[in-house]
Short mmCIF file of C-alpha atoms in Angstrom, two decimals:
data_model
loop_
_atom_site.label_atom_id
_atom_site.label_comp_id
_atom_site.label_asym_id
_atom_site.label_seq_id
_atom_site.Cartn_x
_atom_site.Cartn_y
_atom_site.Cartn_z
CA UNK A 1 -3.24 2.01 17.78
CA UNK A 2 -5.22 4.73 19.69
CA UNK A 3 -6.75 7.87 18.10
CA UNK A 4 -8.89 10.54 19.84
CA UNK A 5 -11.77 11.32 17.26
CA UNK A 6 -14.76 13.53 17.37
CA UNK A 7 -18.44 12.90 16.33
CA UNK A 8 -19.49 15.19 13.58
CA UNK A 9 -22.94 16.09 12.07
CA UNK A 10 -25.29 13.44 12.45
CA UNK A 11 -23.55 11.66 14.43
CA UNK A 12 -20.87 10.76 11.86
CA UNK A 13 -17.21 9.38 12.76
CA UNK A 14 -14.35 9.41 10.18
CA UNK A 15 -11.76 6.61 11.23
CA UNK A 16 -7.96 8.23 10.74
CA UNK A 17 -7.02 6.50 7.01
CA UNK A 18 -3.52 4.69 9.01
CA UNK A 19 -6.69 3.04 10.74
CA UNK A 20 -8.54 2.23 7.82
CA UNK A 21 -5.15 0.38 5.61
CA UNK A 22 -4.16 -1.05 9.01
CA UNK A 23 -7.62 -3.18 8.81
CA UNK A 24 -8.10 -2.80 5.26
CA UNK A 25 -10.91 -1.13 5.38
CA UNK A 26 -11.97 0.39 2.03
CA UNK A 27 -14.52 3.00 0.59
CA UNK A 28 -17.82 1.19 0.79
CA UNK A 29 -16.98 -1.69 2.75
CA UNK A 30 -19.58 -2.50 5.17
CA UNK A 31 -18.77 -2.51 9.35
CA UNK A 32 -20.33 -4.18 12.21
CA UNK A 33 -21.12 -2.02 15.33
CA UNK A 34 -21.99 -3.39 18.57
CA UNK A 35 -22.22 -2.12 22.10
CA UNK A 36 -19.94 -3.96 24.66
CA UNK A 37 -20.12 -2.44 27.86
CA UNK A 38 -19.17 1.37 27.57
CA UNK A 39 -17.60 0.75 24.03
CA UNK A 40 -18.67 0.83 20.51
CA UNK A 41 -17.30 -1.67 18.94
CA UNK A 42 -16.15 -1.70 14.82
CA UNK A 43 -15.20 -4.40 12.94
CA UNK A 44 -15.78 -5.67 9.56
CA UNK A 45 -19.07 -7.18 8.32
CA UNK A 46 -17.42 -10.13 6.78
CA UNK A 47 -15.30 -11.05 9.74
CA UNK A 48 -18.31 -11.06 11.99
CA UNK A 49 -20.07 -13.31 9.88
CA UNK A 50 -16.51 -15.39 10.07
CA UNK A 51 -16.59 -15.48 13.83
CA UNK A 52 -20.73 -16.17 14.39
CA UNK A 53 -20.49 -18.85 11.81
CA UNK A 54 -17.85 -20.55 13.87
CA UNK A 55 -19.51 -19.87 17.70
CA UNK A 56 -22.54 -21.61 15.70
CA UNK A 57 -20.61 -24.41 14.36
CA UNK A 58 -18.90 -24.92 17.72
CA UNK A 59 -22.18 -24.70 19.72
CA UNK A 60 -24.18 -26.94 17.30
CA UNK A 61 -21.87 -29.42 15.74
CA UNK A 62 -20.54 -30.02 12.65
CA UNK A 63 -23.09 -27.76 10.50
CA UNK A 64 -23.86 -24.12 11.22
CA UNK A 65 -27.46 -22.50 10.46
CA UNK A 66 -26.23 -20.61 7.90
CA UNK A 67 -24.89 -23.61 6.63
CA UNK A 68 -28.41 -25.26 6.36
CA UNK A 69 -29.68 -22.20 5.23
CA UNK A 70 -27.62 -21.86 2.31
CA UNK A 71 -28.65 -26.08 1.67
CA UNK A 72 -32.08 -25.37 1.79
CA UNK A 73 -31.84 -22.38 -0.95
CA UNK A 74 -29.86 -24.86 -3.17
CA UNK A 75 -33.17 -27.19 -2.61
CA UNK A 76 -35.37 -24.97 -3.40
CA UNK A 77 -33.21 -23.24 -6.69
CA UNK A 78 -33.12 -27.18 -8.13
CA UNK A 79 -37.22 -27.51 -7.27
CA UNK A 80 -37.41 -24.27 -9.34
CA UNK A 81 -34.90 -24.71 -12.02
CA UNK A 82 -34.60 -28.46 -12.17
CA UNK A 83 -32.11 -29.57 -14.57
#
């Protein structure tokens, strides 16, 4: 699916709603933007978290940094709140 849009004030882009329930993409949801090449590049937040944690997981074994990052917050909530 192609659409021509236009930027509006402040740089603002509305994405056609046939867009939007084609990804799912709902009122407040959160979007990733990158640069790749001479394209700007949309997708949702979650789903590039998805796709990181699994180049991480692939690149560094069996757990992912976020993976030990969540561990280590679990340490330190039971240090904190023992019991």
């Amino acid at each position: 699916m192609a659409r021509s849009l236009r930027i509006g004030a402040q740089g603002r882009l509305v994405l056609p709603s046939a867009m939007r329930r084609a990804l799912g993409i709902k009122q407040g949801d959160e979007l990733a933007a990158r640069i790749d090449g001479r394209r700007i590049v949309l997708e949702p937040r979650d789903e590039l978290l998805r796709r990181m944690q699994e180049e991480l997981r692939e690149a560094g074994g069996e757990r992912s940094l976020v993976d030990e990052l969540i561990a280590e917050r679990r340490r330190e909530a039971a240090r904190e709140h023992p019991g």
